Amino acid sequence: MQITGAARLAGIMGWPVAHSRSPALHGFWLAEHGIDGAYVPLAVPPERLEQALRALPALGFRGCNLTIPHKPAAIAVMDRIDSFARRVGAINTVVVGSDGTLEGSNTDIFGFRENLREGAPDWDPSGAAVVLGAGGAARSVVAALSDAGVREIRLVNRTMSHAEALSRDLAQSTIDIVIRPWSARATALRGAALVVNTTSLGMEHEPPLDLDLAALPIEAVVVDIVYVPLETALLAAAKRRGNRVVDGLGMLLHQGRPGFAAWFGTSPKVTPALRTAMLATLARR
Ligand code: ATR
């Protein structure tokens, strides 16, 4: 739709930013709701991040999303951040307040939870969860699982020091994070109710995730946060043996909802039409 001189503005800061799917996502919602607004890519190099964030109020932007490599560094520039974002150590959404202050939050946590709720409504958080990987995405996943009431997380990662750092930063009295070596990933599945791949393994142009699912109960839910391809080898194998599977596209779509609502004043939904449109966008790359 045409924008006017009164259009509401938001965007995504990244370096590089050309790969981002967020302009397509927010563009879909803007068109769907007939909103006079624009969501634009903002290519901001790391050394200019603070300057760019501080310019948002001056430019009349309602806020922005952040992608690689800005998610951790932006925290220091915020006037306020939510408690989850502080624990995770990364923000992906900035909202400019009416007084020009910057509020940061981490909606990847919300995105993961909503995707899981939608894809596996019967999942029982009282069972153990296995998280593969200990990078930025794993931090959001562990925070989301902890918030959902999971009490035992088996954290499996190639580099032990990364897993130890995650455990230190996200430890809480209500949650037990047990670190397992990468070589123990198959046995870590024994008796688990949930498995989440947060590593880059299985992503297009990356090696597949080599994981023997034999020890995993059939009732367990298997989530891959990778969404290109939509059905990873892990999800295909889990589906074949009868596990419920949840792909990563929903996390990408749901994480955009809180920012859109704050900037454009309408709560957007994740619909089959949106999924279809985003899949077409991903296929065109
Ligand atoms: P993101 O922010 O997307 O989570 P990241 O911080 O680079 O990305 O984390 C990538 C994760 O994939 C890490 O857990 C990484 O393991 P290390 O901590 O050992 O680096 C994991 N990963 C990447 N390639 C891997 C491989 N070939 N085998 C096992 N794990 C791998």
mmCIF file of C-alpha atoms and ligand atoms in Angstrom:
data_model
loop_
_atom_site.group_PDB
_atom_site.id
_atom_site.type_symbol
_atom_site.label_atom_id
_atom_site.label_comp_id
_atom_site.label_asym_id
_atom_site.label_seq_id
_atom_site.Cartn_x
_atom_site.Cartn_y
_atom_site.Cartn_z
ATOM 1 C CA MET A 1 0.000 0.000 0.000
ATOM 2 C CA GLN A 2 1.035 3.640 -0.468
ATOM 3 C CA ILE A 3 2.554 5.344 2.549
ATOM 4 C CA THR A 4 1.794 8.957 3.420
ATOM 5 C CA GLY A 5 3.784 11.672 5.163
ATOM 6 C CA ALA A 6 2.255 10.478 8.427
ATOM 7 C CA ALA A 7 3.465 6.876 8.088
ATOM 8 C CA ARG A 8 4.679 5.078 11.211
ATOM 9 C CA LEU A 9 8.267 3.870 10.869
ATOM 10 C CA ALA A 10 10.206 0.860 12.125
ATOM 11 C CA GLY A 11 12.954 -1.345 10.744
ATOM 12 C CA ILE A 12 15.706 -3.840 11.393
ATOM 13 C CA MET A 13 19.334 -3.032 12.145
ATOM 14 C CA GLY A 14 21.902 -5.633 11.156
ATOM 15 C CA TRP A 15 25.349 -5.962 9.558
ATOM 16 C CA PRO A 16 24.779 -7.319 7.023
ATOM 17 C CA VAL A 17 21.013 -6.961 6.903
ATOM 18 C CA ALA A 18 20.152 -8.008 3.341
ATOM 19 C CA HIS A 19 19.442 -11.613 4.405
ATOM 20 C CA SER A 20 16.788 -10.590 6.934
ATOM 21 C CA ARG A 21 13.236 -11.948 6.555
ATOM 22 C CA SER A 22 11.805 -9.332 8.905
ATOM 23 C CA PRO A 23 10.946 -6.722 6.215
ATOM 24 C CA ALA A 24 8.852 -9.379 4.415
ATOM 25 C CA LEU A 25 7.197 -10.430 7.679
ATOM 26 C CA HIS A 26 6.262 -6.931 8.835
ATOM 27 C CA GLY A 27 5.424 -5.887 5.273
ATOM 28 C CA PHE A 28 2.877 -8.712 5.128
ATOM 29 C CA TRP A 29 1.210 -7.564 8.342
ATOM 30 C CA LEU A 30 1.250 -3.871 7.319
ATOM 31 C CA ALA A 31 -0.523 -4.761 4.061
ATOM 32 C CA GLU A 32 -2.915 -7.187 5.756
ATOM 33 C CA HIS A 33 -4.049 -4.532 8.241
ATOM 34 C CA GLY A 34 -3.938 -1.613 5.757
ATOM 35 C CA ILE A 35 -1.614 0.320 8.078
ATOM 36 C CA ASP A 36 0.045 3.537 6.947
ATOM 37 C CA GLY A 37 3.538 2.444 7.913
ATOM 38 C CA ALA A 38 6.889 1.159 6.692
ATOM 39 C CA TYR A 39 9.396 -1.369 8.003
ATOM 40 C CA VAL A 40 12.805 -0.984 6.398
ATOM 41 C CA PRO A 41 16.227 -2.692 6.447
ATOM 42 C CA LEU A 42 18.854 -0.563 8.218
ATOM 43 C CA ALA A 43 22.442 -1.606 7.428
ATOM 44 C CA VAL A 44 24.329 -0.427 10.512
ATOM 45 C CA PRO A 45 27.989 -1.387 11.109
ATOM 46 C CA PRO A 46 28.869 -2.364 14.703
ATOM 47 C CA GLU A 47 30.845 0.800 15.398
ATOM 48 C CA ARG A 48 27.788 2.936 14.559
ATOM 49 C CA LEU A 49 25.191 0.929 16.476
ATOM 50 C CA GLU A 50 24.910 3.325 19.405
ATOM 51 C CA GLN A 51 24.673 6.338 17.109
ATOM 52 C CA ALA A 52 21.999 4.628 15.008
ATOM 53 C CA LEU A 53 19.925 3.550 18.027
ATOM 54 C CA ARG A 54 20.091 7.007 19.566
ATOM 55 C CA ALA A 55 18.941 8.487 16.242
ATOM 56 C CA LEU A 56 15.675 6.503 16.289
ATOM 57 C CA PRO A 57 13.700 9.056 18.364
ATOM 58 C CA ALA A 58 15.175 11.974 16.400
ATOM 59 C CA LEU A 59 14.071 10.359 13.136
ATOM 60 C CA GLY A 60 10.585 9.639 14.433
ATOM 61 C CA PHE A 61 11.052 5.850 14.361
ATOM 62 C CA ARG A 62 8.779 3.899 16.702
ATOM 63 C CA GLY A 63 11.558 1.359 17.203
ATOM 64 C CA CYS A 64 13.401 -1.462 15.492
ATOM 65 C CA ASN A 65 14.457 -5.079 15.533
ATOM 66 C CA LEU A 66 18.074 -6.113 15.870
ATOM 67 C CA THR A 67 19.852 -8.977 14.189
ATOM 68 C CA ILE A 68 23.415 -10.272 13.988
ATOM 69 C CA PRO A 69 25.764 -8.929 15.339
ATOM 70 C CA HIS A 70 23.872 -6.295 17.356
ATOM 71 C CA LYS A 71 21.759 -8.307 19.791
ATOM 72 C CA PRO A 72 24.207 -8.370 22.750
ATOM 73 C CA ALA A 73 25.825 -4.951 22.169
ATOM 74 C CA ALA A 74 22.534 -3.032 22.034
ATOM 75 C CA ILE A 75 21.815 -3.789 25.696
ATOM 76 C CA ALA A 76 24.305 -1.153 26.856
ATOM 77 C CA VAL A 77 22.493 1.551 24.871
ATOM 78 C CA MET A 78 18.991 0.901 26.264
ATOM 79 C CA ASP A 79 17.365 3.009 28.966
ATOM 80 C CA ARG A 80 15.351 -0.039 30.107
ATOM 81 C CA ILE A 81 15.426 -3.758 29.309
ATOM 82 C CA ASP A 82 13.201 -6.588 30.462
ATOM 83 C CA SER A 83 14.495 -9.101 32.977
ATOM 84 C CA PHE A 84 14.567 -12.012 30.488
ATOM 85 C CA ALA A 85 16.647 -10.040 28.002
ATOM 86 C CA ARG A 86 19.079 -9.191 30.772
ATOM 87 C CA ARG A 87 19.504 -12.846 31.725
ATOM 88 C CA VAL A 88 19.814 -13.989 28.112
ATOM 89 C CA GLY A 89 22.259 -11.163 27.392
ATOM 90 C CA ALA A 90 20.670 -10.140 24.089
ATOM 91 C CA ILE A 91 17.810 -8.001 22.797
ATOM 92 C CA ASN A 92 16.109 -8.164 19.429
ATOM 93 C CA THR A 93 13.369 -5.540 19.820
ATOM 94 C CA VAL A 94 13.571 -1.828 20.666
ATOM 95 C CA VAL A 95 10.558 0.372 21.370
ATOM 96 C CA VAL A 96 10.919 4.157 21.469
ATOM 97 C CA GLY A 97 8.853 5.582 24.335
ATOM 98 C CA SER A 98 6.757 8.741 24.067
ATOM 99 C CA ASP A 99 9.524 10.513 26.028
ATOM 100 C CA GLY A 100 12.172 9.341 23.534
ATOM 101 C CA THR A 101 13.676 6.656 25.792
ATOM 102 C CA LEU A 102 14.676 3.246 24.420
ATOM 103 C CA GLU A 103 13.224 0.036 25.828
ATOM 104 C CA GLY A 104 14.795 -3.278 24.824
ATOM 105 C CA SER A 105 13.310 -6.753 25.010
ATOM 106 C CA ASN A 106 14.026 -10.245 23.747
ATOM 107 C CA THR A 107 11.039 -11.573 21.828
ATOM 108 C CA ASP A 108 12.892 -14.724 20.647
ATOM 109 C CA ILE A 109 11.857 -16.158 24.021
ATOM 110 C CA PHE A 110 8.192 -15.333 23.326
ATOM 111 C CA GLY A 111 8.581 -16.632 19.749
ATOM 112 C CA PHE A 112 9.909 -19.998 20.895
ATOM 113 C CA ARG A 113 7.166 -20.431 23.490
ATOM 114 C CA GLU A 114 4.335 -19.472 21.153
ATOM 115 C CA ASN A 115 5.656 -21.765 18.426
ATOM 116 C CA LEU A 116 5.861 -24.662 20.865
ATOM 117 C CA ARG A 117 2.422 -23.909 22.297
ATOM 118 C CA GLU A 118 0.931 -23.858 18.807
ATOM 119 C CA GLY A 119 2.815 -26.890 17.463
ATOM 120 C CA ALA A 120 2.598 -29.092 20.562
ATOM 121 C CA PRO A 121 -0.264 -27.912 22.786
ATOM 122 C CA ASP A 122 -0.140 -31.134 24.824
ATOM 123 C CA TRP A 123 3.573 -30.909 25.675
ATOM 124 C CA ASP A 124 4.127 -31.460 29.390
ATOM 125 C CA PRO A 125 6.758 -29.109 30.908
ATOM 126 C CA SER A 126 7.180 -31.389 33.922
ATOM 127 C CA GLY A 127 9.390 -33.760 31.846
ATOM 128 C CA ALA A 128 13.088 -33.296 31.117
ATOM 129 C CA ALA A 129 14.100 -31.170 28.099
ATOM 130 C CA VAL A 130 17.244 -31.757 26.034
ATOM 131 C CA VAL A 131 18.716 -28.618 24.440
ATOM 132 C CA LEU A 132 21.393 -29.134 21.774
ATOM 133 C CA GLY A 133 23.679 -26.115 21.438
ATOM 134 C CA ALA A 134 24.742 -23.301 23.758
ATOM 135 C CA GLY A 135 24.868 -20.215 21.497
ATOM 136 C CA GLY A 136 22.617 -17.158 21.434
ATOM 137 C CA ALA A 137 19.570 -19.106 20.259
ATOM 138 C CA ALA A 138 20.045 -21.713 23.006
ATOM 139 C CA ARG A 139 19.983 -18.951 25.612
ATOM 140 C CA SER A 140 16.548 -17.783 24.449
ATOM 141 C CA VAL A 141 15.294 -21.379 24.340
ATOM 142 C CA VAL A 142 16.542 -22.153 27.869
ATOM 143 C CA ALA A 143 14.968 -18.920 29.179
ATOM 144 C CA ALA A 144 11.665 -19.826 27.487
ATOM 145 C CA LEU A 145 11.697 -23.366 28.882
ATOM 146 C CA SER A 146 12.509 -22.105 32.345
ATOM 147 C CA ASP A 147 9.635 -19.624 32.076
ATOM 148 C CA ALA A 148 7.333 -22.431 30.925
ATOM 149 C CA GLY A 149 8.048 -24.367 34.126
ATOM 150 C CA VAL A 150 10.626 -26.923 32.937
ATOM 151 C CA ARG A 151 12.715 -28.028 35.910
ATOM 152 C CA GLU A 152 15.351 -30.254 34.255
ATOM 153 C CA ILE A 153 17.332 -29.190 31.200
ATOM 154 C CA ARG A 154 20.036 -31.412 29.745
ATOM 155 C CA LEU A 155 22.314 -29.051 27.887
ATOM 156 C CA VAL A 156 24.412 -30.793 25.230
ATOM 157 C CA ASN A 157 27.125 -28.839 23.455
ATOM 158 C CA ARG A 158 30.360 -29.431 21.556
ATOM 159 C CA THR A 159 32.290 -26.792 23.518
ATOM 160 C CA MET A 160 31.847 -27.359 27.243
ATOM 161 C CA SER A 161 32.908 -23.839 28.237
ATOM 162 C CA HIS A 162 30.024 -22.359 26.198
ATOM 163 C CA ALA A 163 27.549 -24.633 27.981
ATOM 164 C CA GLU A 164 29.047 -23.718 31.358
ATOM 165 C CA ALA A 165 28.722 -19.997 30.588
ATOM 166 C CA LEU A 166 25.073 -20.429 29.564
ATOM 167 C CA SER A 167 24.336 -22.422 32.698
ATOM 168 C CA ARG A 168 25.984 -19.782 34.891
ATOM 169 C CA ASP A 169 24.047 -16.927 33.303
ATOM 170 C CA LEU A 170 20.653 -18.633 33.233
ATOM 171 C CA ALA A 171 20.798 -20.687 36.430
ATOM 172 C CA GLN A 172 17.784 -20.279 38.696
ATOM 173 C CA SER A 173 16.679 -22.020 41.837
ATOM 174 C CA THR A 174 13.686 -23.462 39.948
ATOM 175 C CA ILE A 175 15.708 -25.101 37.191
ATOM 176 C CA ASP A 176 18.422 -27.736 37.071
ATOM 177 C CA ILE A 177 20.733 -27.359 34.043
ATOM 178 C CA VAL A 178 22.794 -30.527 33.606
ATOM 179 C CA ILE A 179 25.654 -30.236 31.100
ATOM 180 C CA ARG A 180 26.374 -33.253 28.897
ATOM 181 C CA PRO A 181 29.230 -33.641 26.388
ATOM 182 C CA TRP A 182 28.438 -33.709 22.677
ATOM 183 C CA SER A 183 29.448 -37.408 22.547
ATOM 184 C CA ALA A 184 26.610 -38.184 25.009
ATOM 185 C CA ARG A 185 23.864 -36.561 22.908
ATOM 186 C CA ALA A 186 22.107 -39.833 22.051
ATOM 187 C CA THR A 187 21.968 -41.135 25.638
ATOM 188 C CA ALA A 188 20.858 -37.722 26.923
ATOM 189 C CA LEU A 189 17.536 -38.356 25.140
ATOM 190 C CA ARG A 190 16.557 -41.185 27.505
ATOM 191 C CA GLY A 191 13.232 -40.422 29.194
ATOM 192 C CA ALA A 192 13.093 -36.849 27.814
ATOM 193 C CA ALA A 193 9.805 -35.102 26.987
ATOM 194 C CA LEU A 194 11.303 -32.510 24.644
ATOM 195 C CA VAL A 195 14.348 -32.152 22.375
ATOM 196 C CA VAL A 196 15.332 -28.840 20.811
ATOM 197 C CA ASN A 197 18.055 -28.359 18.219
ATOM 198 C CA THR A 198 19.465 -24.830 18.520
ATOM 199 C CA THR A 199 22.728 -25.581 16.688
ATOM 200 C CA SER A 200 23.325 -24.601 13.090
ATOM 201 C CA LEU A 201 23.580 -28.294 12.130
ATOM 202 C CA GLY A 202 20.893 -29.228 9.612
ATOM 203 C CA MET A 203 20.680 -25.725 8.185
ATOM 204 C CA GLU A 204 21.083 -25.308 4.430
ATOM 205 C CA HIS A 205 24.813 -25.463 3.505
ATOM 206 C CA GLU A 206 25.667 -26.931 6.955
ATOM 207 C CA PRO A 207 26.283 -30.592 7.830
ATOM 208 C CA PRO A 208 23.236 -32.515 9.099
ATOM 209 C CA LEU A 209 22.745 -33.089 12.810
ATOM 210 C CA ASP A 210 23.923 -36.613 13.481
ATOM 211 C CA LEU A 211 21.665 -37.795 16.318
ATOM 212 C CA ASP A 212 20.471 -41.338 17.065
ATOM 213 C CA LEU A 213 16.895 -41.003 18.340
ATOM 214 C CA ALA A 214 16.556 -44.620 19.542
ATOM 215 C CA ALA A 215 16.536 -43.675 23.262
ATOM 216 C CA LEU A 216 13.897 -40.952 22.860
ATOM 217 C CA PRO A 217 10.361 -41.807 24.051
ATOM 218 C CA ILE A 218 7.773 -41.754 21.235
ATOM 219 C CA GLU A 219 5.670 -39.282 23.264
ATOM 220 C CA ALA A 220 8.494 -36.708 23.203
ATOM 221 C CA VAL A 221 8.218 -33.514 21.148
ATOM 222 C CA VAL A 222 11.092 -32.681 18.780
ATOM 223 C CA VAL A 223 11.718 -29.025 17.852
ATOM 224 C CA ASP A 224 14.227 -27.692 15.349
ATOM 225 C CA ILE A 225 14.696 -23.943 15.305
ATOM 226 C CA VAL A 226 16.238 -24.213 11.823
ATOM 227 C CA TYR A 227 13.699 -23.178 9.152
ATOM 228 C CA VAL A 228 15.716 -23.501 5.926
ATOM 229 C CA PRO A 229 14.985 -26.264 5.121
ATOM 230 C CA LEU A 230 11.629 -26.363 6.888
ATOM 231 C CA GLU A 231 11.861 -30.106 7.418
ATOM 232 C CA THR A 232 15.381 -30.893 8.604
ATOM 233 C CA ALA A 233 16.754 -34.437 8.639
ATOM 234 C CA LEU A 234 16.179 -34.402 12.430
ATOM 235 C CA LEU A 235 12.477 -33.581 12.061
ATOM 236 C CA ALA A 236 12.037 -36.089 9.226
ATOM 237 C CA ALA A 237 13.611 -38.872 11.309
ATOM 238 C CA ALA A 238 11.562 -37.946 14.397
ATOM 239 C CA LYS A 239 8.333 -37.869 12.378
ATOM 240 C CA ARG A 240 9.079 -41.277 10.826
ATOM 241 C CA ARG A 241 9.341 -42.897 14.252
ATOM 242 C CA GLY A 242 6.131 -41.226 15.466
ATOM 243 C CA ASN A 243 7.300 -38.235 17.512
ATOM 244 C CA ARG A 244 5.435 -34.962 17.286
ATOM 245 C CA VAL A 245 7.618 -32.380 15.500
ATOM 246 C CA VAL A 246 7.675 -28.573 15.465
ATOM 247 C CA ASP A 247 9.597 -26.677 12.780
ATOM 248 C CA GLY A 248 11.446 -23.386 13.215
ATOM 249 C CA LEU A 249 9.389 -21.086 10.984
ATOM 250 C CA GLY A 250 6.807 -20.372 13.688
ATOM 251 C CA MET A 251 9.487 -19.028 16.058
ATOM 252 C CA LEU A 252 10.579 -16.514 13.419
ATOM 253 C CA LEU A 253 6.977 -15.424 12.816
ATOM 254 C CA HIS A 254 5.861 -15.231 16.450
ATOM 255 C CA GLN A 255 8.952 -13.303 17.612
ATOM 256 C CA GLY A 256 7.826 -10.429 15.363
ATOM 257 C CA ARG A 257 4.420 -10.011 17.009
ATOM 258 C CA PRO A 258 5.277 -7.932 20.130
ATOM 259 C CA GLY A 259 7.342 -5.387 18.172
ATOM 260 C CA PHE A 260 4.690 -4.962 15.475
ATOM 261 C CA ALA A 261 1.994 -4.430 18.111
ATOM 262 C CA ALA A 262 4.090 -1.798 19.923
ATOM 263 C CA TRP A 263 5.114 0.135 16.798
ATOM 264 C CA PHE A 264 1.999 -0.072 14.659
ATOM 265 C CA GLY A 265 -0.763 -0.375 17.276
ATOM 266 C CA THR A 266 -2.311 -3.620 16.013
ATOM 267 C CA SER A 267 -1.709 -7.145 17.335
ATOM 268 C CA PRO A 268 -0.830 -9.302 14.321
ATOM 269 C CA LYS A 269 -1.547 -13.025 13.992
ATOM 270 C CA VAL A 270 0.404 -15.944 12.630
ATOM 271 C CA THR A 271 -1.922 -17.438 10.031
ATOM 272 C CA PRO A 272 -1.581 -20.138 7.345
ATOM 273 C CA ALA A 273 -1.572 -17.310 4.745
ATOM 274 C CA LEU A 274 1.434 -15.711 6.474
ATOM 275 C CA ARG A 275 3.272 -19.041 6.621
ATOM 276 C CA THR A 276 2.636 -19.588 2.900
ATOM 277 C CA ALA A 277 3.821 -16.085 2.002
ATOM 278 C CA MET A 278 6.981 -16.421 4.105
ATOM 279 C CA LEU A 279 7.764 -19.851 2.672
ATOM 280 C CA ALA A 280 7.525 -18.341 -0.815
ATOM 281 C CA THR A 281 9.905 -15.552 0.278
ATOM 282 C CA LEU A 282 12.367 -18.098 1.662
ATOM 283 C CA ALA A 283 12.187 -20.177 -1.525
ATOM 284 C CA ARG A 284 12.984 -17.117 -3.689
ATOM 285 C CA ARG A 285 16.297 -16.429 -1.993
HETATM 286 P P1 ATR B 1 23.166 -18.831 17.407
HETATM 287 O O1 ATR B 1 23.260 -17.420 17.893
HETATM 288 O O2 ATR B 1 22.321 -18.994 16.178
HETATM 289 O O3 ATR B 1 22.786 -19.780 18.482
HETATM 290 P P2 ATR B 1 25.961 -19.476 17.687
HETATM 291 O O4 ATR B 1 26.026 -18.610 18.883
HETATM 292 O O5 ATR B 1 27.064 -19.408 16.684
HETATM 293 O O6 ATR B 1 24.637 -19.210 16.862
HETATM 294 O O7 ATR B 1 25.782 -21.001 18.177
HETATM 295 C C1 ATR B 1 25.850 -22.071 17.312
HETATM 296 C C2 ATR B 1 25.702 -23.380 18.080
HETATM 297 O O8 ATR B 1 25.835 -24.469 17.158
HETATM 298 C C3 ATR B 1 26.759 -23.582 19.163
HETATM 299 O O9 ATR B 1 26.200 -24.305 20.233
HETATM 300 C C4 ATR B 1 27.794 -24.437 18.424
HETATM 301 O O10 ATR B 1 28.594 -25.230 19.258
HETATM 302 P P3 ATR B 1 29.934 -24.620 19.966
HETATM 303 O O11 ATR B 1 29.458 -23.905 21.186
HETATM 304 O O12 ATR B 1 30.753 -25.818 20.250
HETATM 305 O O13 ATR B 1 30.567 -23.711 18.947
HETATM 306 C C5 ATR B 1 26.889 -25.325 17.607
HETATM 307 N N1 ATR B 1 27.591 -25.922 16.461
HETATM 308 C C6 ATR B 1 27.938 -25.317 15.312
HETATM 309 N N2 ATR B 1 28.580 -26.186 14.485
HETATM 310 C C7 ATR B 1 28.639 -27.383 15.147
HETATM 311 C C8 ATR B 1 29.183 -28.683 14.845
HETATM 312 N N3 ATR B 1 29.768 -28.932 13.672
HETATM 313 N N4 ATR B 1 29.028 -29.654 15.769
HETATM 314 C C9 ATR B 1 28.425 -29.423 16.953
HETATM 315 N N5 ATR B 1 27.894 -28.207 17.306
HETATM 316 C C10 ATR B 1 28.010 -27.201 16.422
#
